[in-house]
Short mmCIF file of C-alpha atoms in Angstrom, two decimals:
data_model
loop_
_atom_site.label_atom_id
_atom_site.label_comp_id
_atom_site.label_asym_id
_atom_site.label_seq_id
_atom_site.Cartn_x
_atom_site.Cartn_y
_atom_site.Cartn_z
CA MET A 1 -0.01 0.09 0.09
CA GLN A 2 1.13 3.42 -0.71
CA LEU A 3 -0.07 6.87 0.69
CA ARG A 4 0.51 9.38 -1.88
CA ASN A 5 0.76 13.27 -1.86
CA VAL A 6 0.85 13.77 2.04
CA PHE A 7 2.35 16.26 4.22
CA ILE A 8 4.41 14.74 7.02
CA GLU A 9 4.04 16.52 10.38
CA ASN A 10 5.93 19.93 10.06
CA GLN A 11 7.39 19.27 6.65
CA CYS A 12 6.71 21.69 3.81
CA ASP A 13 7.02 19.26 1.00
CA LEU A 14 4.76 16.48 -0.20
CA PHE A 15 5.72 12.90 0.29
CA ASP A 16 4.67 9.42 -0.66
CA ILE A 17 4.83 6.75 1.89
CA GLU A 18 5.17 3.20 0.87
CA ILE A 19 4.09 0.59 3.41
CA SER A 20 5.31 -3.05 3.10
CA GLY A 21 3.72 -5.55 5.61
CA ASP A 22 3.72 -3.92 9.03
CA CYS A 23 6.37 -1.43 8.33
CA ILE A 24 7.11 1.94 6.56
CA ALA A 25 9.35 0.74 3.31
CA SER A 26 10.14 4.06 1.91
CA ILE A 27 9.23 7.82 2.12
CA LYS A 28 10.06 9.72 -1.12
CA PRO A 29 9.11 13.13 -2.56
CA ALA A 30 5.68 13.00 -4.01
CA MET A 31 5.42 11.92 -7.68
CA GLN A 32 3.53 14.30 -10.00
CA ARG A 33 1.08 11.60 -11.39
CA GLN A 34 -2.63 12.47 -10.03
CA VAL A 35 -4.12 9.22 -10.90
CA PRO A 36 -3.40 6.56 -8.24
CA ALA A 37 -2.34 3.18 -9.50
CA THR A 38 -3.57 -0.09 -7.88
CA GLY A 39 -2.59 -0.17 -4.03
CA GLU A 40 -2.23 3.50 -3.95
CA ILE A 41 -4.18 6.02 -1.88
CA TYR A 42 -4.12 9.54 -3.31
CA LEU A 43 -4.65 12.19 -0.75
CA ASN A 44 -5.31 16.00 -1.19
CA ASN A 45 -4.50 18.40 1.48
CA ALA A 46 -3.69 15.67 4.15
CA ILE A 47 -1.29 15.46 6.89
CA ALA A 48 0.25 12.33 8.18
CA ILE A 49 1.45 11.90 11.86
CA PRO A 50 2.52 8.98 13.99
CA GLY A 51 -0.03 7.00 15.55
CA LEU A 52 -0.84 8.57 18.84
CA ILE A 53 0.25 7.06 21.95
CA ASN A 54 -2.21 7.40 24.95
CA SER A 55 -0.18 6.94 28.04
CA HIS A 56 -3.04 6.74 30.50
CA ASP A 57 -6.50 5.35 30.23
CA HIS A 58 -8.87 2.89 32.28
CA LEU A 59 -10.21 0.97 29.24
CA ASP A 60 -12.96 -0.51 31.19
CA PHE A 61 -14.07 2.80 32.66
CA ASN A 62 -15.12 4.48 29.44
CA LEU A 63 -19.05 4.04 29.48
CA PHE A 64 -19.60 6.00 32.76
CA PRO A 65 -21.01 9.55 32.39
CA ALA A 66 -18.74 12.17 34.01
CA LEU A 67 -19.20 11.75 37.68
CA GLY A 68 -19.01 14.71 40.09
CA ASP A 69 -20.71 18.04 40.56
CA ARG A 70 -18.07 20.34 42.04
CA TYR A 71 -14.23 20.84 42.33
CA TYR A 72 -12.38 18.54 44.90
CA LYS A 73 -9.43 18.84 47.07
CA ASP A 74 -8.15 15.37 46.10
CA TYR A 75 -8.88 12.12 44.39
CA ARG A 76 -10.04 10.58 47.87
CA GLU A 77 -12.68 13.23 48.36
CA TRP A 78 -13.67 12.95 44.74
CA ALA A 79 -14.03 8.97 45.10
CA GLN A 80 -15.86 9.22 48.33
CA HIS A 81 -18.37 11.59 46.91
CA ILE A 82 -19.16 9.79 43.66
CA HIS A 83 -19.61 6.34 45.41
CA SER A 84 -22.04 7.86 47.64
CA ALA A 85 -23.89 10.11 45.43
CA TYR A 86 -23.78 8.10 42.08
CA LYS A 87 -24.05 4.63 43.24
CA ALA A 88 -26.97 3.78 41.00
CA GLU A 89 -25.23 5.14 37.95
CA ILE A 90 -21.99 3.24 38.65
CA ASP A 91 -23.87 -0.03 39.32
CA LYS A 92 -25.70 0.22 35.89
CA VAL A 93 -22.42 0.68 34.13
CA LEU A 94 -20.68 -2.17 35.92
CA ALA A 95 -23.54 -4.38 34.99
CA VAL A 96 -22.13 -4.30 31.41
CA PRO A 97 -19.57 -7.31 31.00
CA VAL A 98 -16.02 -6.04 31.30
CA GLU A 99 -15.16 -7.28 28.13
CA MET A 100 -17.49 -5.27 26.43
CA ARG A 101 -16.45 -2.06 28.42
CA VAL A 102 -12.80 -2.71 27.35
CA GLN A 103 -13.67 -3.25 23.67
CA TRP A 104 -15.49 0.18 23.59
CA GLY A 105 -12.56 1.77 25.50
CA MET A 106 -10.32 0.64 22.47
CA TYR A 107 -12.75 2.06 20.03
CA LYS A 108 -12.89 5.35 21.72
CA ASN A 109 -9.12 5.64 21.37
CA LEU A 110 -9.26 4.44 17.66
CA LEU A 111 -11.54 7.13 16.77
CA CYS A 112 -9.07 9.73 18.05
CA GLY A 113 -6.19 8.39 16.07
CA VAL A 114 -4.64 6.47 18.94
CA THR A 115 -2.81 3.07 17.93
CA THR A 116 -1.28 2.35 21.29
CA VAL A 117 -2.88 2.74 24.72
CA VAL A 118 -1.30 2.35 28.06
CA ASN A 119 -3.94 0.73 30.38
CA HIS A 120 -3.83 1.45 34.10
CA GLY A 121 -5.27 -1.06 36.55
CA LEU A 122 -5.28 -4.83 36.78
CA PRO A 123 -4.30 -6.66 33.35
CA LEU A 124 -7.23 -6.89 31.25
CA PHE A 125 -7.91 -9.37 28.58
CA CYS A 126 -8.33 -7.73 25.35
CA ALA A 127 -9.98 -9.86 22.71
CA SER A 128 -9.52 -7.80 19.75
CA ASP A 129 -6.50 -5.98 18.03
CA ILE A 130 -8.48 -2.68 17.49
CA VAL A 131 -5.51 -0.66 19.10
CA ASP A 132 -2.50 -2.04 20.80
CA VAL A 133 -2.80 -2.24 24.51
CA PHE A 134 0.37 -1.88 26.74
CA GLN A 135 0.16 -3.52 29.98
CA HIS A 136 3.76 -4.46 30.54
CA CYS A 137 4.59 -1.96 33.55
CA GLN A 138 3.49 -2.50 37.06
CA SER A 139 0.17 -0.51 37.89
CA LEU A 140 -0.48 0.66 41.31
CA HIS A 141 -3.55 2.80 41.76
CA SER A 142 -2.26 5.21 44.45
CA VAL A 143 -0.85 5.51 47.83
CA GLY A 144 -4.18 6.03 49.26
CA PHE A 145 -6.21 3.31 47.52
CA GLU A 146 -3.80 0.58 46.68
CA LYS A 147 -3.70 -2.29 49.38
CA MET A 148 -0.04 -3.12 50.51
CA TRP A 149 1.37 -0.54 48.12
CA ARG A 150 4.79 -0.49 49.89
CA LEU A 151 5.23 -4.16 49.61
CA LYS A 152 4.27 -4.21 45.83
CA LEU A 153 6.70 -1.34 45.20
CA ASN A 154 9.46 -3.13 46.70
CA ASN A 155 8.99 -6.59 45.15
CA PRO A 156 12.40 -7.52 43.95
CA LEU A 157 10.95 -9.82 41.50
CA ARG A 158 9.54 -6.76 39.55
CA LEU A 159 12.57 -4.68 39.80
CA ARG A 160 13.05 -4.32 36.05
CA LYS A 161 9.69 -3.07 35.59
CA SER A 162 8.65 0.55 35.66
CA VAL A 163 5.90 1.50 38.29
CA ALA A 164 2.96 3.79 36.91
CA ILE A 165 1.06 5.13 39.83
CA HIS A 166 -1.38 8.07 40.35
CA VAL A 167 0.24 10.40 42.60
CA GLY A 168 -0.05 14.17 43.45
CA GLU A 169 -3.72 13.93 42.38
CA GLY A 170 -5.14 16.85 44.27
CA ILE A 171 -4.45 20.53 45.28
CA ASN A 172 -4.11 20.07 49.01
CA GLY A 173 -1.21 19.28 51.43
CA LEU A 174 -2.02 15.72 51.53
CA ALA A 175 -1.55 15.16 47.74
CA GLU A 176 1.98 16.83 47.86
CA ARG A 177 2.93 14.89 51.07
CA GLU A 178 1.93 11.41 49.12
CA ILE A 179 4.65 12.30 46.54
CA ASN A 180 7.26 12.53 49.31
CA LYS A 181 5.88 9.35 51.03
CA LEU A 182 6.06 7.30 47.65
CA LEU A 183 9.61 8.55 47.14
CA ALA A 184 10.72 7.75 50.57
CA ALA A 185 9.33 4.26 50.26
CA ASN A 186 11.08 3.42 47.02
CA VAL A 187 14.00 1.66 48.63
CA LEU A 188 14.84 -0.37 45.79
CA GLY A 189 14.86 2.65 43.44
CA ARG A 190 12.23 1.53 41.08
CA GLU A 191 11.72 3.59 37.96
CA LEU A 192 8.47 5.64 38.78
CA ILE A 193 6.05 7.05 36.38
CA ALA A 194 3.70 9.61 38.04
CA VAL A 195 0.18 10.04 36.59
CA HIS A 196 -1.40 13.45 37.10
CA GLY A 197 1.15 15.08 39.66
CA VAL A 198 -1.24 18.21 40.04
CA ALA A 199 0.59 18.78 43.48
CA MET A 200 4.10 17.83 42.18
CA ASN A 201 7.14 20.49 42.38
CA ALA A 202 10.03 20.67 40.30
CA LEU A 203 12.47 19.12 42.95
CA GLN A 204 9.95 16.09 43.08
CA ALA A 205 9.77 15.93 39.26
CA ARG A 206 13.35 14.91 39.10
CA LYS A 207 12.76 11.69 40.99
CA PHE A 208 10.40 10.26 38.47
CA LYS A 209 10.96 8.73 35.07
CA ALA A 210 8.11 10.45 33.44
CA LEU A 211 5.06 12.36 34.39
CA VAL A 212 1.59 11.57 32.46
CA TRP A 213 -0.21 14.76 32.18
CA CYS A 214 -4.15 14.53 31.87
CA PRO A 215 -5.09 18.19 31.71
CA ALA A 216 -8.96 17.48 30.97
CA SER A 217 -9.21 15.26 33.83
CA ASN A 218 -7.48 17.61 36.16
CA TYR A 219 -9.57 20.52 35.29
CA PHE A 220 -12.71 18.65 35.57
CA MET A 221 -11.77 17.43 39.19
CA PHE A 222 -9.82 20.26 40.66
CA ASN A 223 -10.08 23.24 38.21
CA LYS A 224 -6.16 23.01 38.11
CA THR A 225 -3.63 20.95 36.45
CA ALA A 226 -0.05 20.19 37.07
CA ASP A 227 2.63 22.85 36.60
CA ILE A 228 4.07 21.59 33.36
CA ASN A 229 5.76 24.58 32.38
CA ASN A 230 8.24 23.88 35.36
CA LEU A 231 7.95 20.31 35.81
CA LYS A 232 8.93 19.48 32.30
CA HIS A 233 12.52 20.67 32.94
CA GLY A 234 12.81 17.80 35.50
CA THR A 235 10.88 14.91 33.96
CA VAL A 236 9.78 13.49 30.73
CA ILE A 237 6.14 14.63 29.83
CA LEU A 238 3.69 12.10 28.48
CA PHE A 239 0.12 12.91 27.62
CA GLY A 240 -2.89 10.79 28.80
CA SER A 241 -6.67 10.94 28.55
CA ASP A 242 -8.02 9.38 31.61
CA SER A 243 -11.33 7.77 31.28
CA VAL A 244 -14.66 9.48 30.56
CA LEU A 245 -15.43 9.12 34.39
CA THR A 246 -13.48 12.67 34.41
CA ALA A 247 -12.91 13.85 30.92
CA ASP A 248 -14.38 14.38 27.43
CA TRP A 249 -14.32 11.11 25.24
CA SER A 250 -12.16 12.69 22.76
CA MET A 251 -8.63 12.83 23.47
CA LEU A 252 -8.17 15.00 20.62
CA ARG A 253 -10.24 17.95 22.46
CA HIS A 254 -7.72 17.29 25.42
CA ILE A 255 -4.86 18.12 23.01
CA HIS A 256 -6.80 21.35 22.06
CA LEU A 257 -6.94 22.18 25.70
CA ALA A 258 -3.28 21.55 26.25
CA ARG A 259 -2.48 23.99 23.37
CA ARG A 260 -4.51 26.62 24.75
CA LEU A 261 -2.59 26.50 28.12
CA GLY A 262 0.61 27.14 26.23
CA VAL A 263 2.77 25.17 28.67
CA LEU A 264 4.24 23.05 26.03
CA SER A 265 5.38 24.32 22.71
CA ASP A 266 3.77 22.41 19.69
CA GLU A 267 6.71 20.24 19.22
CA GLU A 268 6.95 19.25 22.94
CA LEU A 269 3.06 18.44 22.82
CA LEU A 270 3.29 16.43 19.70
CA GLN A 271 6.47 14.64 21.33
CA SER A 272 4.33 13.87 24.42
CA LEU A 273 2.06 11.72 22.21
CA THR A 274 4.72 10.04 20.06
CA THR A 275 8.37 9.85 20.53
CA SER A 276 8.58 10.41 24.29
CA PRO A 277 5.95 7.63 25.18
CA ALA A 278 7.65 5.44 22.60
CA ALA A 279 10.96 5.83 24.59
CA ILE A 280 9.44 5.67 28.14
CA TRP A 281 7.43 2.58 27.56
CA GLU A 282 10.09 0.90 25.29
CA LEU A 283 7.95 0.66 22.36
CA ASP A 284 10.33 -0.46 19.69
CA ARG A 285 10.18 1.19 16.20
CA LEU A 286 7.15 3.44 17.20
CA GLY A 287 6.36 7.21 17.51
CA LYS A 288 7.91 8.26 14.18
CA ILE A 289 7.00 8.12 10.55
CA GLN A 290 10.53 6.85 9.40
CA GLU A 291 11.64 4.19 7.09
CA SER A 292 11.92 0.69 8.97
CA TYR A 293 9.50 1.97 11.52
CA TYR A 294 6.06 0.19 12.13
CA ALA A 295 3.45 1.91 10.13
CA ASP A 296 1.52 3.42 12.73
CA ILE A 297 -0.07 6.24 10.83
CA VAL A 298 -2.82 8.82 11.15
CA VAL A 299 -3.65 10.66 8.04
CA ALA A 300 -6.14 13.68 8.60
CA ASP A 301 -7.63 16.71 6.61
CA GLN A 302 -5.52 19.79 7.20
CA ARG A 303 -8.44 21.95 6.71
CA ASN A 304 -6.91 25.62 6.51
CA LYS A 305 -3.83 24.72 8.56
CA LYS A 306 -0.31 23.70 8.04
CA GLY A 307 2.47 21.94 9.81
CA LEU A 308 2.06 21.20 13.58
CA ASP A 309 -0.71 23.57 13.72
CA ALA A 310 -2.85 21.25 11.53
CA ALA A 311 -1.34 18.18 13.38
CA LEU A 312 -2.44 19.38 16.79
CA SER A 313 -5.87 20.77 15.52
CA ILE A 314 -7.21 17.42 14.19
CA THR A 315 -10.73 16.39 15.08
CA SER A 316 -12.26 12.99 14.85
CA LYS A 317 -14.25 14.26 11.97
CA ASP A 318 -10.99 15.24 10.18
CA ILE A 319 -9.33 11.68 10.47
CA LEU A 320 -9.19 10.18 6.96
CA LEU A 321 -7.07 7.05 7.82
CA VAL A 322 -5.84 5.14 10.84
CA ILE A 323 -3.14 2.52 10.20
CA LYS A 324 -1.64 0.31 12.64
CA LYS A 325 1.12 -1.88 11.91
CA GLY A 326 0.48 -1.63 8.20
CA ARG A 327 -3.38 -2.45 8.49
CA VAL A 328 -6.10 0.04 7.86
CA GLN A 329 -8.23 0.11 11.09
CA LEU A 330 -10.44 3.16 10.08
CA PHE A 331 -11.03 5.07 7.00
CA ASP A 332 -13.20 8.10 5.87
CA GLU A 333 -16.15 7.77 3.37
CA THR A 334 -14.41 9.93 1.12
CA LEU A 335 -11.82 7.13 0.30
CA VAL A 336 -14.32 4.40 -0.29
CA ASN A 337 -13.50 4.03 -3.97
CA GLN A 338 -9.70 4.17 -3.49
CA ILE A 339 -9.79 1.60 -0.62
CA LEU A 340 -11.97 -0.86 -2.72
CA SER A 341 -9.56 -0.28 -5.71
CA SER A 342 -6.71 -1.00 -3.43
CA LYS A 343 -8.07 -4.59 -2.79
CA LEU A 344 -8.57 -4.13 0.97
CA ASP A 345 -10.87 -6.51 2.35
CA VAL A 346 -13.75 -4.35 3.88
CA GLU A 347 -16.10 -7.12 4.91
CA ASP A 348 -14.75 -6.70 8.32
CA PHE A 349 -15.71 -2.90 8.62
CA ASN A 350 -18.86 -1.23 9.92
CA CYS A 351 -20.10 2.28 8.90
CA ILE A 352 -20.67 4.65 11.68
CA VAL A 353 -21.11 8.50 11.95
CA VAL A 354 -18.66 10.53 14.20
CA GLU A 355 -19.14 14.18 14.55
CA GLY A 356 -21.46 14.10 11.60
CA GLN A 357 -19.03 12.40 9.31
CA VAL A 358 -19.35 8.55 8.08
CA LYS A 359 -16.31 6.49 8.82
CA TYR A 360 -15.68 2.91 8.18
CA VAL A 361 -14.22 0.93 11.28
CA ARG A 362 -12.72 -2.34 11.53
CA GLY A 363 -14.64 -4.89 13.64
CA ASN A 364 -18.35 -5.15 14.54
CA ILE A 365 -18.81 -1.83 16.36
CA SER A 366 -22.62 -1.90 15.69
CA GLN A 367 -23.20 -5.12 17.21
CA LEU A 368 -20.89 -3.99 20.26
CA ILE A 369 -23.23 -0.83 20.55
CA ASP A 370 -26.29 -3.03 20.51
CA ARG A 371 -24.89 -5.46 23.09
CA ILE A 372 -23.82 -2.53 25.45
CA ARG A 373 -27.34 -1.04 25.24
CA SER A 374 -28.95 -4.32 26.01
CA TYR A 375 -27.30 -4.17 29.55
CA TYR A 376 -27.13 -0.22 29.75
CA PRO A 377 -29.90 1.30 27.64
CA GLU A 378 -28.90 4.97 28.68
CA ALA A 379 -25.16 4.55 27.49
CA SER A 380 -24.16 7.73 25.81
CA LEU A 381 -21.86 6.92 22.98
CA PRO A 382 -20.36 9.54 20.64
CA VAL A 383 -21.04 7.62 17.55
CA LYS A 384 -24.18 6.59 15.50
CA LYS A 385 -24.38 3.33 13.93
CA LEU A 386 -26.01 3.07 10.35
CA LYS A 387 -28.51 0.68 9.64
CA PRO A 388 -27.76 -2.43 7.40
CA LYS A 389 -29.48 -0.66 4.32
CA GLU A 390 -27.62 2.65 5.11
CA GLN A 391 -24.47 0.76 5.14
CA ILE A 392 -25.15 -0.82 1.90
CA ASN A 393 -25.77 2.54 0.35
CA ALA A 394 -22.69 4.03 1.81
CA TYR A 395 -20.35 1.27 0.26
CA ALA A 396 -22.21 1.80 -2.99
CA SER A 397 -21.63 5.48 -3.27
#
């Protein structure tokens, strides 16, 4: 397969990207020929970026409504409140079998151009390959809620694994003291990856391998986020969405929020979603559009923007293609004829509408939606599934 006539990240020139198997075989200046040959997808005014890496999500928690009606001092206060005030809502979601909740969490990420997501929590069985799910670090919830966290942290049998943990998740003194408590308890010198770090200071940041920044979740809970402008000088910043319990379903909108805050440059922000997590999570040959790297690529309509401005302004509506290890996982309706002529098997795709635009998504997402609603009729999902007749008409067009 070849992607023709695309801009790549902040490059000013157009390129052709050839994909062979699961990797990028070549990247060359775009040919002038306008009519695509078999196996080529010709794009117009489109930008290609590496498949995004979401460094923090709870995949089984993405069917919840946002829970909370005020700002909180820390995660403990928030948790205590929602479990008392929203018990009925929580029970309804938990009635949905976990495998369905996990699969929806994976689709939520795919619709935002995520090809790899780091799941935080107990290891989950992921029955499909919609996105790659990273679960190879040791996940501890927090100092406050993880039972026997000191013993787990200092388990010599897990010494070579990084530890991802919610820490500094609040705006009070307790949240800040928990960071020091965690650092003091780390007697084996484990590599620590902090999640949230709202209460973290620059000195503490130096003791962590990385910090996963989740600004949308932080503002929902605390009306404040981590001091990224200072913390980025002491540790590596990664980007995470968290679940819809505390954030909008679209990580792309979280990225737009992060840009408005102005605490990372556009280059730094894109790195927090690509090269930085690839390095921290040790994801071989991911995070770049580069020859011999895995073909994890998102292609989107640039609209009226260019370069990093276009790359970081993408919405789900704008996404034209999501490719994971050389395999198309999502494509826009405007590419139907080219996809069919490229001999891609489309039998495994469903039509859905996202932000008013028809997309074709690998896997039976329509059936998944029906199954979820059989358990949880009130489920609010950001997609509309098309009826079988509408799907046929969409293919025919």
